[in-house]
Coordinates of C-alpha atoms and ligand atoms in Angstrom, one line a residue:
X289 CA 134.1 128.1 45.9
X290 CA 135.7 130.6 47.9
X291 CA 134.9 132.6 50.9
X292 CA 136.6 135.8 51.9
X293 CA 139.5 136.2 54.7
X294 CA 138.4 135.7 58.1
X295 CA 140.6 138.5 59.4
X296 CA 137.7 140.6 60.4
X297 CA 135.0 138.5 62.4
X298 CA 131.3 139.1 61.7
X299 CA 129.8 141.5 64.2
X300 CA 126.3 139.5 64.1
X301 CA 125.7 138.3 67.6
X302 CA 123.9 135.2 66.5
X303 CA 127.3 134.1 64.5
X304 CA 129.9 135.7 66.6
X305 CA 130.2 132.7 68.6
X306 CA 132.1 130.9 65.9
X307 CA 135.1 128.9 66.9
X308 CA 138.4 128.3 64.9
X309 CA 138.7 124.9 63.3
X310 CA 141.5 122.9 64.8
X311 CA 143.7 122.2 62.1
X312 CA 145.1 118.7 61.2
X313 CA 141.9 117.0 62.7
X314 CA 139.1 115.3 61.1
X315 CA 135.6 116.5 62.2
X316 CA 132.1 115.0 61.7
X317 CA 129.9 117.0 59.2
X318 CA 126.2 116.9 59.6
X319 CA 124.2 113.9 59.5
X320 CA 122.4 112.9 56.2
X321 CA 118.9 113.5 58.2
X322 CA 119.9 117.5 58.1
X323 CA 119.7 117.4 54.2
X324 CA 116.7 115.1 53.9
X325 CA 114.2 115.5 56.7
X326 CA 110.9 117.4 56.0
X327 CA 110.9 118.1 59.8
X328 CA 114.4 119.8 60.1
X329 CA 113.5 121.7 56.9
X330 CA 110.6 123.2 58.5
X331 CA 112.6 124.0 61.5
X332 CA 115.1 125.8 59.3
X333 CA 112.3 127.8 57.6
X334 CA 111.2 129.0 61.2
X335 CA 114.5 129.6 62.7
X336 CA 116.6 130.8 59.8
X337 CA 114.7 131.8 56.9
X338 CA 112.1 133.6 58.6
X339 CA 114.5 135.2 61.0
X340 CA 117.3 136.6 58.8
X341 CA 117.8 139.3 55.9
X342 CA 117.0 137.8 52.4
X343 CA 118.0 139.5 49.3
X344 CA 115.1 139.8 46.9
X345 CA 116.1 142.0 44.1
X346 CA 117.5 145.3 43.0
X347 CA 115.5 148.4 44.0
X348 CA 115.4 149.7 40.5
X349 CA 113.3 146.6 39.2
X350 CA 110.2 148.8 40.4
X351 CA 110.3 151.9 38.2
X352 CA 106.9 153.5 38.2
X353 CA 104.3 153.9 41.1
X354 CA 102.1 150.9 41.1
X355 CA 104.8 148.6 40.1
X356 CA 104.9 145.4 41.9
X357 CA 106.6 142.1 42.4
X358 CA 105.5 138.8 44.2
X359 CA 108.3 136.9 46.1
X360 CA 108.1 133.4 47.8
X361 CA 110.3 133.0 50.8
X362 CA 110.2 130.3 53.4
X363 CA 106.6 129.3 52.2
X364 CA 105.4 132.8 52.7
X365 CA 104.2 135.4 49.8
X366 CA 105.3 138.9 49.9
X367 CA 104.3 141.7 47.7
X368 CA 106.7 144.3 46.9
X369 CA 105.0 147.5 45.6
X370 CA 106.3 151.3 44.7
X371 CA 103.9 153.9 46.1
X372 CA 103.7 157.4 44.7
X373 CA 106.4 158.7 46.8
X374 CA 108.6 156.2 45.0
X375 CA 109.2 154.4 48.1
X376 CA 109.0 150.5 48.1
X377 CA 106.6 148.7 50.6
X378 CA 106.4 145.0 51.4
X379 CA 103.4 143.2 52.6
X380 CA 102.0 139.8 52.9
X381 CA 100.2 139.1 49.7
X382 CA 97.0 138.4 51.5
X383 CA 93.8 140.1 52.0
X384 CA 92.9 141.1 55.5
X385 CA 89.2 140.1 54.9
X386 CA 89.5 136.3 54.5
X387 CA 93.0 135.8 53.5
X388 CA 92.6 135.6 49.6
X389 CA 95.9 136.3 47.7
X390 CA 95.9 139.7 46.4
X391 CA 98.4 139.8 43.5
X392 CA 98.1 136.7 41.4
X393 CA 100.6 137.6 38.7
X394 CA 104.4 137.4 39.7
X395 CA 105.0 141.0 38.8
X396 CA 103.1 144.0 36.8
X397 CA 101.5 147.1 37.2
X398 CA 98.7 148.3 39.5
X399 CA 96.9 150.5 36.8
X400 CA 94.0 151.4 39.2
X401 CA 96.6 152.9 41.7
X402 CA 95.2 150.4 44.2
X403 CA 95.7 146.6 45.5
X404 CA 92.3 145.0 44.9
X405 CA 91.6 141.6 46.3
X406 CA 90.5 139.5 43.4
X407 CA 87.9 137.6 45.6
X408 CA 85.6 140.1 47.2
X409 CA 87.4 143.4 45.9
X410 CA 88.4 144.8 49.1
X411 CA 90.8 147.6 48.0
X412 CA 94.0 149.0 49.4
X413 CA 96.4 151.9 48.8
X414 CA 99.8 151.4 47.5
X415 CA 100.9 152.0 51.0
X416 CA 98.9 149.3 52.6
X417 CA 95.9 151.2 54.0
X418 CA 92.3 149.7 53.4
X419 CA 90.4 152.2 51.1
X420 CA 87.0 150.2 50.2
X421 CA 84.9 147.2 51.2
X422 CA 82.0 146.8 48.8
X423 CA 78.5 146.7 50.4
X424 CA 79.8 147.4 53.9
X425 CA 81.1 150.6 55.8
X426 CA 83.7 149.4 58.3
X427 CA 84.2 152.9 59.8
X428 CA 87.0 153.1 62.3
X429 CA 87.7 149.5 62.3
X430 CA 89.1 150.0 58.5
X431 CA 92.3 151.6 60.1
X432 CA 93.3 148.2 61.7
X433 CA 92.5 146.2 58.7
X434 CA 95.5 147.5 56.4
X435 CA 98.1 145.1 55.0
X436 CA 100.4 143.6 57.3
X437 CA 103.9 144.8 56.6
X438 CA 107.2 143.0 56.4
X439 CA 110.6 144.4 57.3
X440 CA 112.2 145.8 54.3
X441 CA 115.7 147.4 53.9
X442 CA 117.9 148.8 51.1
X443 CA 121.7 148.4 50.9
X444 CA 123.9 149.4 47.9
X445 CA 120.7 149.2 45.8
X446 CA 119.9 145.7 46.9
X447 CA 116.5 145.0 48.8
X448 CA 116.4 142.7 51.6
X449 CA 113.3 141.3 53.6
X450 CA 113.2 140.0 57.1
X451 CA 109.9 138.0 58.1
X452 CA 110.7 138.3 61.9
X453 CA 108.7 141.7 62.8
X454 CA 110.8 142.0 66.2
X455 CA 114.3 141.4 64.6
X456 CA 116.8 143.6 65.8
X457 CA 119.4 142.2 63.4
X458 CA 120.5 144.9 60.9
X459 CA 121.8 144.0 57.2
X460 CA 125.3 144.9 58.1
X461 CA 125.2 142.5 61.3
X462 CA 124.9 139.5 58.6
X463 CA 128.0 140.6 56.4
X464 CA 131.1 138.5 56.5
X465 CA 133.7 139.4 56.8
X466 CA 132.3 142.8 57.5
X467 CA 129.9 145.6 56.4
X468 CA 133.0 147.7 54.8
X469 CA 134.3 144.9 52.8
X470 CA 132.6 146.3 49.5
X471 CA 132.9 150.2 50.5
X472 CA 135.1 151.0 47.5
X473 CA 132.7 149.3 45.0
X474 CA 129.8 151.7 43.5
X475 CA 127.4 149.0 43.9
X476 CA 124.3 151.2 44.1
X477 CA 124.9 152.8 40.8
X478 CA 125.7 149.6 38.9
X479 CA 122.8 147.9 36.6
X480 CA 122.0 144.3 36.2
X481 CA 122.9 143.3 32.6
X482 CA 122.2 139.7 33.0
X483 CA 120.3 137.6 35.4
X484 CA 120.1 133.7 35.6
X485 CA 117.7 131.6 37.6
X486 CA 117.7 127.8 38.0
X487 CA 117.0 124.9 40.6
X488 CA 119.8 122.7 42.0
X489 CA 118.3 119.5 43.3
X490 CA 120.1 119.8 46.7
X491 CA 119.5 121.0 50.0
X492 CA 120.5 124.8 50.5
X493 CA 123.3 123.9 52.9
X494 CA 124.8 121.9 50.4
X495 CA 125.1 124.9 48.0
X496 CA 126.8 126.8 51.0
X497 CA 129.2 123.9 51.8
X498 CA 130.2 123.7 48.1
X499 CA 130.9 127.5 48.0
X500 CA 132.8 127.3 51.2
X501 CA 135.6 125.0 50.1
X502 CA 138.0 124.6 47.1
X503 CA 139.1 121.2 48.0
X504 CA 137.2 120.4 44.8
X505 CA 138.2 123.2 42.7
X506 CA 141.2 121.4 40.8
X507 CA 139.0 118.5 39.8
X508 CA 135.7 120.5 39.2
X509 CA 136.8 124.0 37.9
X510 CA 140.0 123.6 35.9
X511 CA 139.3 126.9 34.0
X512 CA 139.0 128.8 37.2
X513 CA 142.2 127.3 38.7
X514 CA 144.0 128.4 35.7
X515 CA 143.4 132.1 36.7
X516 CA 143.3 131.7 40.7
X517 CA 146.6 129.5 42.0
X518 CA 145.2 129.6 45.4
X519 CA 142.1 127.3 44.1
X520 CA 144.6 125.0 42.1
X521 CA 145.9 124.5 45.5
X522 CA 142.6 123.6 47.0
X523 CA 142.5 126.6 49.0
X524 CA 139.4 128.8 49.4
X525 CA 141.1 131.3 51.4
X526 CA 144.7 132.7 52.0
X527 CA 144.2 132.5 56.0
X528 CA 145.2 128.8 56.1
X529 CA 149.0 127.8 56.4
X530 CA 149.5 128.3 52.6
X531 CA 152.0 131.2 52.1
X532 CA 149.4 132.7 49.7
X533 CA 148.9 136.3 50.3
X534 CA 145.9 138.6 49.2
X535 CA 147.6 140.0 46.4
X536 CA 148.7 136.6 44.9
X537 CA 145.2 135.5 44.7
X538 CA 145.0 135.5 40.9
X539 CA 147.7 134.5 38.6
X540 CA 150.3 137.0 36.9
X541 CA 148.5 139.1 34.2
X542 CA 145.1 138.1 35.4
X543 CA 142.6 141.1 36.0
X544 CA 139.2 139.6 36.3
X545 CA 137.2 136.3 36.2
X546 CA 136.5 136.1 32.5
X547 CA 137.3 133.4 29.8
X548 CA 140.7 135.2 29.0
X549 CA 141.2 136.4 32.5
X550 CA 141.2 140.0 31.0
X551 CA 139.0 142.6 32.4
X552 CA 136.2 143.3 29.7
X553 CA 135.3 146.8 31.1
X554 CA 137.4 149.7 32.7
X555 CA 138.4 149.3 36.4
X556 CA 135.4 150.7 38.5
X557 CA 136.2 154.1 40.1
X558 CA 137.4 154.3 43.7
X559 CA 139.0 150.9 44.1
X560 CA 142.5 150.6 45.9
X561 CA 145.5 149.2 44.3
X562 CA 145.3 146.1 46.4
X563 CA 141.7 145.6 45.5
X564 CA 142.3 145.6 41.8
X565 CA 145.3 143.5 42.0
X566 CA 143.3 140.9 44.0
X567 CA 141.1 140.3 41.2
X568 CA 138.1 139.2 43.5
X569 CA 136.7 140.4 46.9
X570 CA 133.8 138.3 48.5
X571 CA 131.1 139.2 50.7
X572 CA 128.7 136.8 52.3
X573 CA 125.2 137.7 53.7
X574 CA 123.9 134.4 55.4
X575 CA 121.8 132.7 54.7
X576 CA 121.0 133.6 51.1
X577 CA 123.5 135.7 49.2
X578 CA 127.2 136.1 48.3
X579 CA 128.5 138.8 46.2
X580 CA 131.9 138.8 44.2
X581 CA 133.2 142.0 43.4
X582 CA 135.7 142.2 40.7
X583 CA 137.7 145.2 39.5
X584 CA 135.3 145.5 36.4
X585 CA 132.2 144.1 37.3
X586 CA 130.2 142.6 40.2
X587 CA 128.3 139.2 40.4
X588 CA 125.8 138.4 42.9
X589 CA 124.4 135.0 43.7
X590 CA 121.4 134.1 46.0
X591 CA 119.5 131.1 47.0
X592 CA 116.1 130.3 48.3
X593 CA 115.2 126.8 49.3
X594 CA 111.8 125.7 47.9
X595 CA 112.1 122.0 49.4
X596 CA 114.5 119.8 51.6
X597 CA 116.2 118.8 48.1
X598 CA 115.6 121.8 45.9
X599 CA 117.1 125.3 45.9
X600 CA 116.5 128.2 43.7
X601 CA 119.6 130.1 42.6
X602 CA 119.6 133.4 41.2
X603 CA 122.8 134.9 39.6
X604 CA 123.2 138.5 38.7
X605 CA 125.9 140.4 36.7
X606 CA 126.1 143.9 37.3
X607 CA 128.1 146.7 35.3
X608 CA 128.7 150.6 35.4
X609 CA 125.9 152.3 33.5
X610 CA 128.3 154.1 31.1
X611 CA 129.7 150.7 30.1
X612 CA 126.2 149.3 29.4
X613 CA 125.4 152.2 27.3
X614 CA 128.3 151.5 24.8
X615 CA 126.6 149.5 21.9
X616 CA 129.7 147.5 21.3
X617 CA 130.3 146.3 25.1
X618 CA 130.0 142.4 25.1
X619 CA 129.7 141.0 28.6
X620 CA 129.6 137.5 27.4
X621 CA 133.4 136.5 28.6
X622 CA 132.2 137.4 32.2
X623 CA 128.7 135.7 31.9
X624 CA 129.8 132.5 30.0
X625 CA 132.8 132.0 32.5
X626 CA 130.7 132.2 35.7
X627 CA 127.7 130.4 34.4
X628 CA 130.0 127.5 33.6
X629 CA 131.3 127.5 37.0
X630 CA 127.8 127.5 38.5
X631 CA 126.7 124.7 36.6
X632 CA 129.9 122.5 37.6
X633 CA 128.9 123.5 41.0
X634 CA 125.5 122.6 40.6
X635 CA 126.4 119.1 39.2
X636 CA 128.5 118.3 42.2
X637 CA 126.1 119.6 44.4
X638 CA 123.3 117.4 43.1
X639 CA 125.6 114.3 43.3
X640 CA 126.1 115.2 47.1
X641 CA 122.5 115.2 47.4
X642 CA 121.7 112.0 45.8
X643 CA 124.7 110.4 47.7
X644 CA 123.3 111.3 51.1
X645 CA 120.1 109.7 50.3
X646 CA 121.9 106.6 48.9
X647 CA 122.7 104.7 52.2
X648 CA 121.2 105.0 55.8
X649 CA 122.4 107.1 58.7
X650 CA 125.3 108.7 56.5
X651 CA 127.6 111.1 58.6
X652 CA 130.6 112.7 56.8
X653 CA 133.9 114.0 57.7
X654 CA 135.5 117.5 57.4
X655 CA 139.4 118.0 56.7
X656 CA 141.1 121.1 57.6
X657 CA 140.9 122.2 53.8
X658 CA 137.1 122.3 54.6
X659 CA 137.5 124.7 57.7
X660 CA 135.0 127.3 56.4
X661 CA 132.4 124.4 56.0
X662 CA 133.1 123.6 59.7
X663 CA 132.6 127.4 60.6
X664 CA 129.3 127.3 58.7
X665 CA 128.1 124.2 60.5
X666 CA 128.7 126.1 63.7
X667 CA 126.8 129.0 62.6
X668 CA 123.9 126.7 61.7
X669 CA 123.9 125.1 64.8
X670 CA 123.8 128.5 66.9
X671 CA 120.9 129.4 64.5
X672 CA 119.0 126.2 65.1
X673 CA 119.3 126.3 68.9
X674 CA 116.9 129.4 68.8
X675 CA 114.1 127.2 70.4
X676 CA 111.4 130.0 70.7
X677 CA 111.1 130.7 66.9
X678 CA 108.5 128.5 66.0
Ligands
FE2_224 FE1 132.9 125.2 43.1

């Protein structure tokens, strides 16, 4: 799958040190141990997944005060709650008393207007303050026993958490190619029409590696290659020595990523002619999300690792509200086309994971068509060098 143009380097200091892949050379990939080892996986959770901004859903999923949702990120549980002033708070889903989980359900409504621990019934307000402790009066000590907050930010209607309280990264810092890439898309006003969630039996890095190269596209995605000649050439981006320019990314007459290549909704307001003609614009937010903005709809895909060899994928299809209000609107051509792509990628990602365990001490190679994978490995090595994260 493709990545966006590398014309604008990411401003994130953690990843700005990336190098340019030396063309016409073969480079070593990561060793198989990086995809199989429980020890390396635990280091990744500490150094990457608990230190970066992680997409967790749309802000409009919580509608009424007291609505909540429980998330699992890097073996932590986080509770999102909408308070009475319609602000969303993020807290660890654990009681300050002896650590019991607070909300057992995955989502719901706190009908009492409080977060009540199911164990000893300590209760908290929707903004996390400790309100009551049965049979004991804590006095001024109660102030320090509120719920522990997690950093939360909203961008374009998307919610992101960062488990590192000391983080000075902003969500914009993590955007590749840059924070203005999708400025012309009205992402904050779009609504999710369809959400798909499934597990891929592969390490989370294999998901990204597959996304970052289109060497596999002619063999694996024949339908996509018919509408994107760039991919038929095995190219993920147009920055290589390809002769492809941005406006030639999709075949003549193709408007969007659908079964027919035709748009299924009016062009979103505000897009430039070049953005409409390009047919797709990509934004990556490492380590857990990419967004593909088409002229008529937006698709965003996020991942969360749940084990060294298991990655949960969530894909969302977003459309303009007035399009969704039309009872005759049919999103199926966009949904079915991209679901097929995701399943095609899932299949080869699982084959990749199996193969890495199939022989001892495997270490693969990367060719120049996989230069974005090489860049990703450079980011990865930078993140993992951060030795004070455990
Ligand atoms: Fe693919």
